[in-house]
Short mmCIF file of C-alpha atoms in Angstrom, two decimals:
data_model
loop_
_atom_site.label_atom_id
_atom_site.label_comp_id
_atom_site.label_asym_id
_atom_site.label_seq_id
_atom_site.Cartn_x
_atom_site.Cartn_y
_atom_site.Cartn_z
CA UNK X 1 119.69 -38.74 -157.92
CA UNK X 2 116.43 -38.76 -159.77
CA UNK X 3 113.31 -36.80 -158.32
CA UNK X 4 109.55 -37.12 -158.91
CA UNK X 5 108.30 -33.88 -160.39
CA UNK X 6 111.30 -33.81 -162.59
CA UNK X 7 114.86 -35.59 -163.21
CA UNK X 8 117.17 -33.79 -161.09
CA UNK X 9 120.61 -34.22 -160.31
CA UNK X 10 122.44 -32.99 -157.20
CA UNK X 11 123.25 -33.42 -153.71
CA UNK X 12 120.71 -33.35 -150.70
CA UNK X 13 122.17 -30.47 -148.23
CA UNK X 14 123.58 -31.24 -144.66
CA UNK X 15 121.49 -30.58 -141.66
CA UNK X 16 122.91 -28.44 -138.95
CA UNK X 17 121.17 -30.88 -136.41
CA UNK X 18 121.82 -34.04 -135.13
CA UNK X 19 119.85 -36.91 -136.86
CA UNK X 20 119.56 -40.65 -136.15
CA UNK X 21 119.65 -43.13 -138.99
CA UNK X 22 117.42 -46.52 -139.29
CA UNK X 23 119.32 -49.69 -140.60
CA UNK X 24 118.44 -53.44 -141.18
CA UNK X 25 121.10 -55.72 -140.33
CA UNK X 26 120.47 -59.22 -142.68
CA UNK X 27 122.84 -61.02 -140.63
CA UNK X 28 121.80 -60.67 -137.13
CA UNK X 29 118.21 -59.88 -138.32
CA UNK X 30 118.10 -56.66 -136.29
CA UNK X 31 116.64 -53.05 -136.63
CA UNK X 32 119.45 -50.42 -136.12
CA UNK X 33 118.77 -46.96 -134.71
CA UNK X 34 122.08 -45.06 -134.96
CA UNK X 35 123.48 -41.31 -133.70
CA UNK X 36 124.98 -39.23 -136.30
CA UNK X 37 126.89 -36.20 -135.20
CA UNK X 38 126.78 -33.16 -137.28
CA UNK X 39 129.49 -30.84 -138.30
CA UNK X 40 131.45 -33.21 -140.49
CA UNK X 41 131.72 -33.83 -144.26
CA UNK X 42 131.38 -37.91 -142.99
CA UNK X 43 130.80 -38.16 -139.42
CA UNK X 44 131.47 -41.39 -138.04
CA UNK X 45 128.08 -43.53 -136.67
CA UNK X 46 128.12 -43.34 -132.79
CA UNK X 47 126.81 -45.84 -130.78
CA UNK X 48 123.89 -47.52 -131.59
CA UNK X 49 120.84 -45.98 -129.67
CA UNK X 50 118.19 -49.31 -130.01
CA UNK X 51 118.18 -52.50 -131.65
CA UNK X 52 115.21 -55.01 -131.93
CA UNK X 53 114.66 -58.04 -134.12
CA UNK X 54 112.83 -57.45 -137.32
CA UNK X 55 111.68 -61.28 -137.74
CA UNK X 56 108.61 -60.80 -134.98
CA UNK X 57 105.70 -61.94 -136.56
CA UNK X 58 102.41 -59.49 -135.72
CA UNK X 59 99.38 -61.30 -134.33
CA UNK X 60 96.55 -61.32 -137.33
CA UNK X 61 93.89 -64.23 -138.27
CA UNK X 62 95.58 -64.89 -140.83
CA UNK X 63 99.16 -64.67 -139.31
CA UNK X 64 101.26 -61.80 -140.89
CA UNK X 65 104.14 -62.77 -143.06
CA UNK X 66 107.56 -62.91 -141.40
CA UNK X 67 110.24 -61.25 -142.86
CA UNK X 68 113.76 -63.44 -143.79
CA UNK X 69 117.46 -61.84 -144.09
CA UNK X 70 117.75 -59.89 -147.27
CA UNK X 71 120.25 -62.13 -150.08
CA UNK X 72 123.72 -61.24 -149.60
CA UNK X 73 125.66 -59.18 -152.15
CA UNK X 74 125.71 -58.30 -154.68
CA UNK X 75 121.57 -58.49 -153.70
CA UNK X 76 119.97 -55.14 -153.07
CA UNK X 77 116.98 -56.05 -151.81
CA UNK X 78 115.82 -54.70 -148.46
CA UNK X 79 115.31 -51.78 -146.62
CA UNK X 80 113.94 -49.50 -143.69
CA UNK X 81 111.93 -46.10 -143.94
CA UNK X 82 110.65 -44.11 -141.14
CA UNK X 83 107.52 -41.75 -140.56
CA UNK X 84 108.80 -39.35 -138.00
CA UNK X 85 105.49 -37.76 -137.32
CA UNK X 86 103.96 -41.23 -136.46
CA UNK X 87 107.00 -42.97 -135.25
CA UNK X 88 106.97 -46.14 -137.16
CA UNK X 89 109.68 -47.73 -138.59
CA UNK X 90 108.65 -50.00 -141.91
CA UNK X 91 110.96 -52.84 -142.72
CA UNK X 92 111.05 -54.95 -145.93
CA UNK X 93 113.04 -57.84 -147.20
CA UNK X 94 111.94 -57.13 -150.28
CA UNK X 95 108.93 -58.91 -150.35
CA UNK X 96 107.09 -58.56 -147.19
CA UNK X 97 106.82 -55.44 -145.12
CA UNK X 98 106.42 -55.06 -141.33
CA UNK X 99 105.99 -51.95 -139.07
CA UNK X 100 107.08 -51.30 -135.46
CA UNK X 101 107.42 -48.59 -133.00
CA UNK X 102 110.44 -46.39 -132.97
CA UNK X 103 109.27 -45.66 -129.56
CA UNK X 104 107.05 -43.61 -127.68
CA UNK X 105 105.82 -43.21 -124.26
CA UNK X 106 102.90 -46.47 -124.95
CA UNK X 107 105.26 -48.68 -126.68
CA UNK X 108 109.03 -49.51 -126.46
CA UNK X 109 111.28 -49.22 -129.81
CA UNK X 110 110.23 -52.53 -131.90
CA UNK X 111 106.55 -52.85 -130.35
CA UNK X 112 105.15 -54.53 -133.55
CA UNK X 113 102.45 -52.78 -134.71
CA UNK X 114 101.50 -54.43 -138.29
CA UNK X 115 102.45 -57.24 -140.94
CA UNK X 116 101.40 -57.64 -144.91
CA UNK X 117 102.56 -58.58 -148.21
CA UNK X 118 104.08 -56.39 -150.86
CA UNK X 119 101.22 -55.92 -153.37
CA UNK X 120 101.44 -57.12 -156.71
CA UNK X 121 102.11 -53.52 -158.59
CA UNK X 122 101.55 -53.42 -162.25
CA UNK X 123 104.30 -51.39 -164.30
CA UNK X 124 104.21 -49.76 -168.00
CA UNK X 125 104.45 -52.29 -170.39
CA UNK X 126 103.05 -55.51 -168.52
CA UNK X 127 104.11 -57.44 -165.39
CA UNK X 128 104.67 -56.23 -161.64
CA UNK X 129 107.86 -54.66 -159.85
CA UNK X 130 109.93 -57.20 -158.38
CA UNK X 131 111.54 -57.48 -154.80
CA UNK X 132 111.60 -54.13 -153.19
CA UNK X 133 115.19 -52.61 -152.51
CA UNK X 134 114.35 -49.20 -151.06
CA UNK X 135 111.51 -47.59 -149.26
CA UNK X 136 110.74 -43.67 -148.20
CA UNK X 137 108.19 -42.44 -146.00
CA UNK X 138 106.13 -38.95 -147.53
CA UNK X 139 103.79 -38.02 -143.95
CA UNK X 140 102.27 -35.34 -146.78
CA UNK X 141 101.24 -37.48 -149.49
CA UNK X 142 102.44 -34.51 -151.15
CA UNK X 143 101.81 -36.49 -154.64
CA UNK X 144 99.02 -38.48 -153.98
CA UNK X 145 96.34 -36.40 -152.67
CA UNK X 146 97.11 -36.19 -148.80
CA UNK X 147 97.31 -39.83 -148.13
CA UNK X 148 100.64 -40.47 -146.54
CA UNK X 149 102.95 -42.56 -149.05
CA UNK X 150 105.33 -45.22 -148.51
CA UNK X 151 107.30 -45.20 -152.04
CA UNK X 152 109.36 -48.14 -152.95
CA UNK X 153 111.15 -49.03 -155.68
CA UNK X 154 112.56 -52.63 -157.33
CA UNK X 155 115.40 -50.94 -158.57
CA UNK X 156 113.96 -49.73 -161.91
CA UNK X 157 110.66 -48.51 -161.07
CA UNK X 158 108.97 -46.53 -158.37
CA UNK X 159 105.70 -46.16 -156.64
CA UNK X 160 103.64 -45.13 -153.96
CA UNK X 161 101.84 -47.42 -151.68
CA UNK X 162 99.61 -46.15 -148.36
CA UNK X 163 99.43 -48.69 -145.36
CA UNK X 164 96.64 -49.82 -143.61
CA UNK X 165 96.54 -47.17 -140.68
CA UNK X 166 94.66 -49.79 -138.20
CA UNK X 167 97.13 -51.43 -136.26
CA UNK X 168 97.25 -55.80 -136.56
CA UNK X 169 94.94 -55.22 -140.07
CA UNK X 170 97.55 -57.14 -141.88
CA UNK X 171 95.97 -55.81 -145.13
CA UNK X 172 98.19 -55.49 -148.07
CA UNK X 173 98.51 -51.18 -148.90
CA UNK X 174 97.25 -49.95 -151.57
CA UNK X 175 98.83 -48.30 -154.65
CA UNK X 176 98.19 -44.73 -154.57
CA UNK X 177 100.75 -43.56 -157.29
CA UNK X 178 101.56 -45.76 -159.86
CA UNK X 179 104.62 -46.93 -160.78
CA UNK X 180 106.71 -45.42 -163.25
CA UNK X 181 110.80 -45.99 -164.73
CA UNK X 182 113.39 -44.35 -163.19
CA UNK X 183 114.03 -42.43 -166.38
CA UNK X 184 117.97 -43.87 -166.32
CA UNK X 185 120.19 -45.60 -168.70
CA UNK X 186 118.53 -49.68 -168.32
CA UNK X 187 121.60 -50.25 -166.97
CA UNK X 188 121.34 -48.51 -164.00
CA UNK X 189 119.43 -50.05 -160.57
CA UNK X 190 118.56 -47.85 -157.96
CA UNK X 191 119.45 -49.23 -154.60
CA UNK X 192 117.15 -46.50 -152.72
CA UNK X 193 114.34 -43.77 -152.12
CA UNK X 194 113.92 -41.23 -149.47
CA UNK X 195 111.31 -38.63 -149.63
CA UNK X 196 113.55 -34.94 -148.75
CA UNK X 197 110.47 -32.89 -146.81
CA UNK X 198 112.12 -29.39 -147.13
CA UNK X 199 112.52 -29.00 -151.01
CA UNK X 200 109.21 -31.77 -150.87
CA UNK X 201 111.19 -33.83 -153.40
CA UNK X 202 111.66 -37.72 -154.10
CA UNK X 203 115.11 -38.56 -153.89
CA UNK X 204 116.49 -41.95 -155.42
CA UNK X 205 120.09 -43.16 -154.80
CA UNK X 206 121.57 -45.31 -157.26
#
């Protein structure tokens, strides 16, 4: 588990509420919202609460780019984050990124609200990150002056991107924290980032 600020190594703490947990499923090509119960070391997933397709395309002039099924494994690439203040669920194969509604009074869970590219995002010593395989959602932009932050990561580096906030722009985001390594052995991929809003720490899972 690496964090931002500094390396740091440890385990996020369990909540004492219940949560529900955002999934992509590359074979069926669906968003999963699922129930977790607390009170267990490994709760079980219960039910699942919604489930919409992740291939709609948004209307833009140009068209948005759709979204295909992650690779299969070994592949890591893919991934879903969620800003709980806005309720919009971002959804990546890697290369692409799409947002929807989790759901609101206005618009039903997958309402699509916006489609774009993954920017080209320079890294230390030459070239760009490569497919995306995780994605976190900062509502703070706790590290990048305000500006809420999507941070991704390709597996061996991470950075922050902010989204267009107008809805059908279909405007690549732009890079508002640079990407840096992991800080790891070369060896080691991270398959994930989630940004922890108590301790205001990025988390990556590897």
């Amino acid at each position: 588990v690496v964090g931002l600020a500094a390396t740091l190594v440890g385990l996020l703490a369990p909540t004492t509420s219940s949560q529900t947990l955002y999934s992509m499923d590359g074979g069926s090509g669906l968003v999963l919202e699922i129930d977790m119960k607390p009170g267990l070391a490994c709760p079980p997933a219960v039910g699942r609460l919604v489930t919409w397709p992740y291939v709609n395309v948004v209307t833009c002039n140009p068209p948005g780019p759709p979204l295909n099924a992650p690779g299969a494994p070994p592949s890591l690439l893919g991934d879903v984050a969620v800003d709980r203040t806005t309720d919009i669920v971002f959804v990546t194969d890697g290369f692409h990124i799409e947002e929807f509604a989790a759901g609101n009074p206005t618009s039903p869970p997958g309402s699509p609200i916006n489609s774009y590219s993954v920017p080209a995002i320079p890294v230390p010593g030459g070239g760009t990150m490569a497919g995306l395989t995780g994605m976190g959602f900062d509502p703070t932009g706790a590290f990048t002056a305000g500006q809420p932050t999507l941070w991704v990561t390709d597996g061996a580096f991470i950075a922050g991107l902010t989204p267009s906030p107008v809805p059908n722009a279909c405007i690549p985001p732009a890079i508002t924290f640079q990407a840096f390594h992991h800080g790891l052995a070369p060896t080691v991929s991270l398959s994930d980032v989630t940004w922890d809003p108590s301790s205001g720490t990025l988390w990556a899972c590897c």
